[in-house]
């Protein structure tokens, strides 16, 4: 279903309604800077109302943008720097619905575009995208993110790269080496004609004051024999992009995939050197001479391949300027911190493909009837990010501030 906001007013789906709630946010062991804060309320709102938030400091009140999703989770940005051990006080209450926020999700025949005002953030492609003229039509694809923009306008991703590997599609995550119903099946290397990933329908799109996003269905389809197609993995793919911070130079977005196998026999994701997780083909401007890779463990492009990393940072230069992205895998992901596949510096003229692959070092058996989840957070940024800043962003993701309901 298209154009369904999952920032809805839960007027009847949840418990009783409270006029006023006081929330205390505790920084905990780490200093926090422009940190995302989330709290799940079990309270409902009457028709025609919306949640409002204000910070209370020494008797002074300051309005703070806040947004709720369809699970009852409210999110806001705790702006500025909060010292470790410190806490901040907020009042959550019902107010008049505001006009449509700055964060927008726009649906077109091509896909779903996320924007802050009119500034593009990323596009998820729902339509089948044809490869360049002269390229085998086997590479036609949907169900991937491209372009992904840095705040300064640098396009960070590439599709159908001219240097080779035409199956690389911006940000995508098909599994490479699997066993499905007794047959080894590859959903990544589509030229083998064993399988492919497709967009399979939109569940929700949303915009608001703090974030915009979407939730779609994807299918990893196997071709067991000529003329046959069977869904091997059914996915619910969700993305939320948040308002830019640090004077518009940094932006976070979250990606989550919930997936299962419709087959009675399930599917085995076999150990292999790449596949699944978070696949990335960067802009051709990011080469071994114009970009740098750094992981949480201090590895670079020269030695990061087959190492584990809580986060990996890519910074490079393009005609629009210097920019990059920091990719983090969630601590509760399979075999986290996930291993990396990082291309050597001499691949495709020095261009970069990077993959967080949870099955790079061990096999993962998906049992029919079970649902599995992978989560990633990405920060895109203009200019550069230091290793210390990257580590602080990771801590916010892995160890978020505690939110306590102090009183009604």
Coordinates of C-alpha atoms in Angstrom, one line a residue:
X1 CA 0.0 0.0 0.0
X2 CA 1.4 3.4 -1.0
X3 CA 1.3 6.7 0.8
X4 CA 0.5 5.3 4.2
X5 CA 2.1 7.3 7.0
X6 CA 3.6 5.3 9.8
X7 CA 3.7 8.5 11.9
X8 CA 0.1 8.0 12.8
X9 CA -2.0 9.0 15.8
X10 CA -2.7 5.9 17.7
X11 CA -6.1 7.0 18.9
X12 CA -7.5 3.6 19.8
X13 CA -4.8 1.0 19.4
X14 CA -3.0 1.7 22.7
X15 CA -3.8 2.2 26.3
X16 CA -5.1 5.2 28.2
X17 CA -4.2 8.8 27.4
X18 CA -2.0 11.0 29.6
X19 CA -2.1 14.7 29.3
X20 CA 1.5 15.1 30.4
X21 CA 4.6 13.0 30.8
X22 CA 8.0 13.9 32.2
X23 CA 11.0 12.1 30.6
X24 CA 14.5 12.1 32.0
X25 CA 17.3 11.2 29.5
X26 CA 20.5 9.9 31.1
X27 CA 23.7 10.2 29.1
X28 CA 25.3 7.3 31.0
X29 CA 29.0 6.5 30.6
X30 CA 29.5 8.5 27.4
X31 CA 29.4 12.1 26.4
X32 CA 26.7 12.7 23.8
X33 CA 26.6 15.1 20.8
X34 CA 23.5 15.6 18.7
X35 CA 22.3 12.2 19.7
X36 CA 19.1 10.4 18.6
X37 CA 16.9 9.6 21.5
X38 CA 13.9 7.1 21.4
X39 CA 11.2 6.3 23.8
X40 CA 8.2 3.9 23.4
X41 CA 5.1 5.2 25.0
X42 CA 2.1 3.0 25.8
X43 CA -0.2 6.0 25.8
X44 CA -2.6 7.0 23.1
X45 CA -3.7 10.4 21.8
X46 CA -7.3 11.6 21.2
X47 CA -8.3 12.5 17.7
X48 CA -6.8 15.7 16.4
X49 CA -3.9 15.8 18.7
X50 CA -0.1 15.2 18.2
X51 CA 2.7 14.6 20.6
X52 CA 4.7 17.7 21.5
X53 CA 8.0 17.8 23.3
X54 CA 9.8 20.6 25.2
X55 CA 13.1 20.6 27.2
X56 CA 12.9 22.0 30.7
X57 CA 16.1 23.6 31.9
X58 CA 16.2 25.6 35.1
X59 CA 12.6 26.4 34.8
X60 CA 12.9 27.5 31.1
X61 CA 11.1 25.6 28.3
X62 CA 12.3 25.1 24.8
X63 CA 10.3 23.3 22.1
X64 CA 11.9 20.2 20.6
X65 CA 10.8 18.5 17.3
X66 CA 9.5 15.0 18.0
X67 CA 8.0 12.3 15.8
X68 CA 6.2 9.0 16.5
X69 CA 6.2 5.9 14.3
X70 CA 3.4 3.2 14.0
X71 CA 5.0 1.1 16.8
X72 CA 4.5 4.0 19.3
X73 CA 8.2 4.9 19.4
X74 CA 8.9 8.7 19.6
X75 CA 12.2 10.0 18.4
X76 CA 14.0 13.3 18.8
X77 CA 17.5 14.7 18.6
X78 CA 19.2 15.6 21.9
X79 CA 21.0 18.6 20.5
X80 CA 24.3 20.0 21.5
X81 CA 26.8 18.1 23.8
X82 CA 25.7 16.3 27.0
X83 CA 28.5 15.3 29.4
X84 CA 28.8 11.7 30.5
X85 CA 26.8 11.1 33.7
X86 CA 24.6 14.1 33.0
X87 CA 20.8 14.1 32.4
X88 CA 18.3 16.2 30.7
X89 CA 14.6 16.8 31.4
X90 CA 11.7 16.8 28.9
X91 CA 8.0 17.2 29.0
X92 CA 5.9 15.2 26.5
X93 CA 2.3 16.3 26.0
X94 CA -0.6 16.5 23.6
X95 CA -0.9 19.5 21.4
X96 CA -2.3 20.6 18.1
X97 CA -1.0 18.8 15.0
X98 CA 1.7 20.8 13.3
X99 CA 2.0 21.5 9.6
X100 CA 3.9 18.9 7.5
X101 CA 7.5 18.7 8.7
X102 CA 10.7 19.3 6.9
X103 CA 11.5 15.6 6.4
X104 CA 9.7 14.3 3.3
X105 CA 9.2 10.9 1.6
X106 CA 8.0 11.3 -2.0
X107 CA 6.6 8.4 -4.1
X108 CA 7.0 8.4 -7.9
X109 CA 6.9 5.9 -10.7
X110 CA 10.7 5.4 -10.3
X111 CA 10.8 4.9 -6.5
X112 CA 10.7 6.5 -3.1
X113 CA 12.8 9.7 -2.6
X114 CA 13.7 10.9 0.9
X115 CA 14.4 14.6 1.3
X116 CA 14.9 17.4 3.8
X117 CA 12.9 20.3 2.4
X118 CA 13.9 19.9 -1.3
X119 CA 17.4 18.6 -0.6
X120 CA 17.7 15.0 -1.6
X121 CA 18.9 12.3 0.9
X122 CA 18.5 9.0 -1.0
X123 CA 16.3 7.2 -3.4
X124 CA 15.1 3.6 -3.2
X125 CA 14.3 2.2 -6.6
X126 CA 11.0 0.4 -6.9
X127 CA 10.9 0.4 -10.7
X128 CA 13.0 -1.9 -12.8
X129 CA 16.1 0.0 -13.9
X130 CA 17.6 -0.9 -17.2
X131 CA 21.4 -1.2 -17.7
X132 CA 23.2 1.0 -20.2
X133 CA 22.6 0.3 -23.9
X134 CA 24.7 -2.7 -25.0
X135 CA 24.7 -4.3 -21.6
X136 CA 23.0 -7.7 -21.1
X137 CA 19.4 -7.2 -19.9
X138 CA 20.0 -9.9 -17.3
X139 CA 21.3 -6.9 -15.2
X140 CA 17.9 -5.2 -15.0
X141 CA 17.1 -4.6 -11.3
X142 CA 14.9 -3.1 -8.7
X143 CA 15.1 -3.0 -4.9
X144 CA 18.3 -1.0 -4.2
X145 CA 19.3 2.5 -3.0
X146 CA 20.9 4.9 -5.5
X147 CA 21.7 7.7 -5.4
X148 CA 22.8 8.3 -1.8
X149 CA 23.8 11.9 -1.3
X150 CA 26.2 13.5 1.2
X151 CA 25.0 16.7 2.7
X152 CA 27.2 18.8 0.3
X153 CA 25.7 17.1 -2.8
X154 CA 28.3 14.4 -3.4
X155 CA 26.7 11.3 -4.8
X156 CA 28.3 8.5 -2.8
X157 CA 27.0 5.4 -4.7
X158 CA 27.2 4.0 -8.3
X159 CA 25.2 1.5 -10.3
X160 CA 26.1 -0.4 -13.5
X161 CA 29.8 0.8 -13.0
X162 CA 31.5 1.3 -16.3
X163 CA 34.7 -0.2 -15.0
X164 CA 33.1 -3.6 -14.6
X165 CA 30.8 -5.6 -12.3
X166 CA 27.5 -4.4 -13.8
X167 CA 25.6 -6.2 -11.1
X168 CA 26.8 -3.8 -8.4
X169 CA 23.8 -1.6 -7.5
X170 CA 24.5 1.3 -5.1
X171 CA 23.5 -0.2 -1.8
X172 CA 22.0 -3.7 -2.1
X173 CA 22.2 -6.9 -0.1
X174 CA 21.6 -10.2 -2.0
X175 CA 23.1 -13.4 -0.7
X176 CA 25.8 -15.0 -2.8
X177 CA 26.4 -18.6 -1.8
X178 CA 23.3 -20.4 -0.5
X179 CA 21.7 -23.8 -0.6
X180 CA 18.0 -23.6 -1.5
X181 CA 15.9 -26.8 -1.8
X182 CA 19.0 -28.8 -2.4
X183 CA 20.6 -26.5 -5.0
X184 CA 23.4 -24.0 -4.6
X185 CA 21.9 -20.6 -5.6
X186 CA 23.5 -17.2 -6.1
X187 CA 21.3 -14.1 -5.8
X188 CA 24.2 -11.6 -6.1
X189 CA 25.9 -12.6 -9.4
X190 CA 22.8 -12.2 -11.6
X191 CA 24.6 -13.1 -14.8
X192 CA 24.6 -16.7 -13.5
X193 CA 20.8 -16.6 -13.8
X194 CA 20.4 -18.5 -10.5
X195 CA 18.5 -15.8 -8.6
X196 CA 17.9 -12.0 -8.3
X197 CA 16.4 -9.5 -5.8
X198 CA 13.2 -7.6 -6.6
X199 CA 11.1 -4.9 -5.0
X200 CA 7.8 -6.5 -4.1
X201 CA 5.5 -3.7 -2.8
X202 CA 5.3 -0.7 -0.5
X203 CA 3.9 -1.0 3.0
X204 CA 4.4 2.5 4.3
X205 CA 6.0 5.9 3.6
X206 CA 6.4 8.7 6.2
X207 CA 7.5 12.2 6.7
X208 CA 7.6 14.5 9.7
X209 CA 9.5 16.9 11.9
X210 CA 12.5 14.6 12.7
X211 CA 12.7 11.8 10.1
X212 CA 11.3 10.4 6.9
X213 CA 11.3 6.9 5.7
X214 CA 9.7 3.9 4.1
X215 CA 8.9 0.2 4.6
X216 CA 8.8 -2.1 1.6
X217 CA 8.8 -5.7 0.6
X218 CA 11.6 -7.4 -1.2
X219 CA 12.0 -10.9 -2.6
X220 CA 15.1 -12.9 -3.3
X221 CA 13.9 -15.1 -6.1
X222 CA 15.5 -18.4 -7.2
X223 CA 15.4 -19.8 -10.7
X224 CA 15.6 -23.6 -10.0
X225 CA 15.1 -24.4 -13.7
X226 CA 14.5 -22.6 -17.0
X227 CA 11.1 -20.9 -16.8
X228 CA 10.7 -21.4 -13.1
X229 CA 10.9 -18.8 -10.3
X230 CA 10.4 -19.3 -6.6
X231 CA 10.7 -16.9 -3.6
X232 CA 13.6 -18.2 -1.5
X233 CA 13.8 -15.2 0.9
X234 CA 11.0 -12.7 1.7
X235 CA 12.1 -9.4 3.2
X236 CA 10.7 -6.4 4.9
X237 CA 13.1 -3.6 4.2
X238 CA 12.9 -0.4 6.3
X239 CA 14.8 2.9 6.1
X240 CA 14.6 6.0 8.2
X241 CA 16.6 9.2 7.5
X242 CA 17.0 11.8 10.2
X243 CA 17.4 15.6 10.0
X244 CA 20.9 16.8 9.4
X245 CA 22.9 18.1 12.3
X246 CA 26.2 19.9 12.8
X247 CA 25.1 22.9 10.7
X248 CA 23.8 20.6 8.1
X249 CA 27.1 18.7 7.5
X250 CA 26.1 15.3 9.0
X251 CA 23.1 13.0 8.7
X252 CA 22.2 9.6 10.1
X253 CA 19.9 7.0 8.5
X254 CA 19.0 3.6 9.6
X255 CA 18.4 0.4 7.6
X256 CA 16.7 -2.7 8.9
X257 CA 15.9 -6.0 7.1
X258 CA 13.5 -8.6 8.6
X259 CA 13.6 -11.7 6.5
X260 CA 12.4 -15.3 6.4
X261 CA 12.2 -18.3 4.0
X262 CA 8.7 -19.2 2.7
X263 CA 10.1 -22.7 1.8
X264 CA 9.3 -25.6 4.2
X265 CA 13.0 -26.5 4.0
X266 CA 14.2 -23.0 4.7
X267 CA 17.5 -21.8 3.2
X268 CA 21.1 -22.2 4.2
X269 CA 23.3 -19.1 3.8
X270 CA 26.6 -20.8 3.2
X271 CA 29.9 -19.4 4.4
X272 CA 31.4 -17.3 1.6
X273 CA 33.8 -14.4 1.2
X274 CA 31.0 -11.9 0.5
X275 CA 27.2 -11.5 0.2
X276 CA 24.2 -10.3 2.1
X277 CA 24.3 -7.8 4.9
X278 CA 25.2 -4.4 3.5
X279 CA 26.7 -4.2 0.0
X280 CA 28.1 -0.9 -1.3
X281 CA 29.5 0.3 -4.6
X282 CA 30.8 3.8 -4.2
X283 CA 31.1 6.6 -6.7
X284 CA 33.8 6.1 -9.4
X285 CA 35.4 9.2 -8.1
X286 CA 36.4 7.3 -4.9
X287 CA 39.5 5.4 -6.0
X288 CA 42.5 4.0 -4.2
X289 CA 44.2 7.4 -4.9
X290 CA 41.3 9.7 -3.9
X291 CA 39.6 7.9 -1.0
X292 CA 40.5 6.3 2.3
X293 CA 39.0 3.4 4.3
X294 CA 39.4 3.2 8.1
X295 CA 37.8 0.6 10.4
X296 CA 37.1 0.7 14.1
X297 CA 40.1 -1.6 14.6
X298 CA 42.4 0.7 12.7
X299 CA 42.6 -1.2 9.4
X300 CA 42.7 0.5 6.0
X301 CA 41.9 -0.5 2.5
X302 CA 45.2 -2.4 2.4
X303 CA 44.4 -4.8 5.2
X304 CA 40.7 -4.4 6.2
X305 CA 39.4 -7.3 4.1
X306 CA 38.4 -10.4 6.2
X307 CA 38.7 -8.4 9.4
X308 CA 35.8 -7.6 11.8
X309 CA 34.7 -4.1 12.4
X310 CA 32.1 -2.3 14.5
X311 CA 32.3 0.5 12.0
X312 CA 33.9 1.3 8.7
X313 CA 34.5 4.8 7.4
X314 CA 35.0 5.8 3.7
X315 CA 36.1 9.3 2.8
X316 CA 36.8 10.6 -0.7
X317 CA 37.0 13.5 -3.1
X318 CA 34.5 14.2 -5.9
X319 CA 34.0 17.3 -8.1
X320 CA 31.4 18.6 -5.5
X321 CA 33.9 18.3 -2.7
X322 CA 35.1 15.9 0.0
X323 CA 32.5 13.7 1.7
X324 CA 32.0 10.2 3.1
X325 CA 30.0 7.7 5.0
X326 CA 30.3 5.8 8.2
X327 CA 28.7 2.4 8.2
X328 CA 27.9 0.6 11.5
X329 CA 26.5 -2.9 12.1
X330 CA 24.3 -3.5 15.1
X331 CA 25.8 -5.5 18.0
X332 CA 22.9 -8.0 17.9
X333 CA 23.4 -8.8 14.2
X334 CA 24.4 -12.4 13.3
X335 CA 28.1 -12.9 14.0
X336 CA 28.6 -9.3 14.9
X337 CA 30.9 -7.4 14.7
X338 CA 30.5 -8.5 11.1
X339 CA 33.4 -9.3 8.9
X340 CA 34.2 -7.1 5.9
X341 CA 34.8 -7.8 2.3
X342 CA 36.9 -4.8 1.0
X343 CA 38.2 -4.8 -2.6
X344 CA 42.0 -4.6 -3.0
X345 CA 43.3 -1.4 -4.4
X346 CA 43.9 -2.7 -7.9
X347 CA 40.3 -3.8 -8.6
X348 CA 38.4 -2.0 -11.4
X349 CA 40.9 0.8 -11.7
X350 CA 41.0 1.3 -7.9
X351 CA 37.2 1.8 -7.5
X352 CA 35.7 0.5 -4.3
X353 CA 33.2 -2.2 -3.4
X354 CA 32.7 -2.9 0.3
X355 CA 30.4 -5.5 2.0
X356 CA 29.5 -6.2 5.6
X357 CA 28.9 -9.9 5.3
X358 CA 27.6 -11.8 8.3
X359 CA 28.3 -15.1 6.6
X360 CA 31.8 -14.4 5.6
X361 CA 33.2 -16.6 8.3
X362 CA 30.3 -18.9 9.3
X363 CA 27.1 -20.5 7.8
X364 CA 23.7 -19.3 8.8
X365 CA 20.7 -21.6 8.7
X366 CA 17.3 -19.9 8.2
X367 CA 14.5 -22.1 9.5
X368 CA 11.1 -21.9 7.9
X369 CA 8.7 -20.0 10.2
X370 CA 11.4 -17.9 11.9
X371 CA 12.1 -14.2 11.2
X372 CA 15.7 -12.9 11.2
X373 CA 16.9 -9.3 11.4
X374 CA 19.9 -7.3 10.3
X375 CA 20.4 -3.7 11.2
X376 CA 22.8 -1.0 10.1
X377 CA 23.2 2.7 10.8
X378 CA 24.9 5.1 8.4
X379 CA 26.2 8.6 8.9
X380 CA 26.8 10.6 5.7
X381 CA 28.9 13.6 6.1
X382 CA 30.5 16.6 4.3
X383 CA 34.3 17.0 4.7
X384 CA 35.9 14.5 7.1
X385 CA 35.1 12.6 10.2
X386 CA 37.8 11.7 12.8
X387 CA 38.2 8.2 14.2
X388 CA 37.2 9.6 17.6
X389 CA 34.0 11.1 16.2
X390 CA 33.2 7.9 14.5
X391 CA 33.6 6.0 17.7
X392 CA 31.3 8.4 19.5
X393 CA 28.6 7.9 16.8
X394 CA 29.0 4.1 17.2
X395 CA 28.5 4.4 21.0
X396 CA 25.3 6.3 20.5
X397 CA 24.1 3.5 18.2
X398 CA 25.2 0.6 20.4
X399 CA 24.7 2.1 23.8
X400 CA 21.9 4.7 23.4
X401 CA 21.0 7.1 26.3
X402 CA 18.5 5.7 28.8
X403 CA 15.0 7.3 28.9
X404 CA 13.1 7.2 32.2
X405 CA 9.5 8.1 32.7
X406 CA 9.9 10.2 35.8
X407 CA 6.3 11.2 36.4
X408 CA 2.9 12.1 34.8

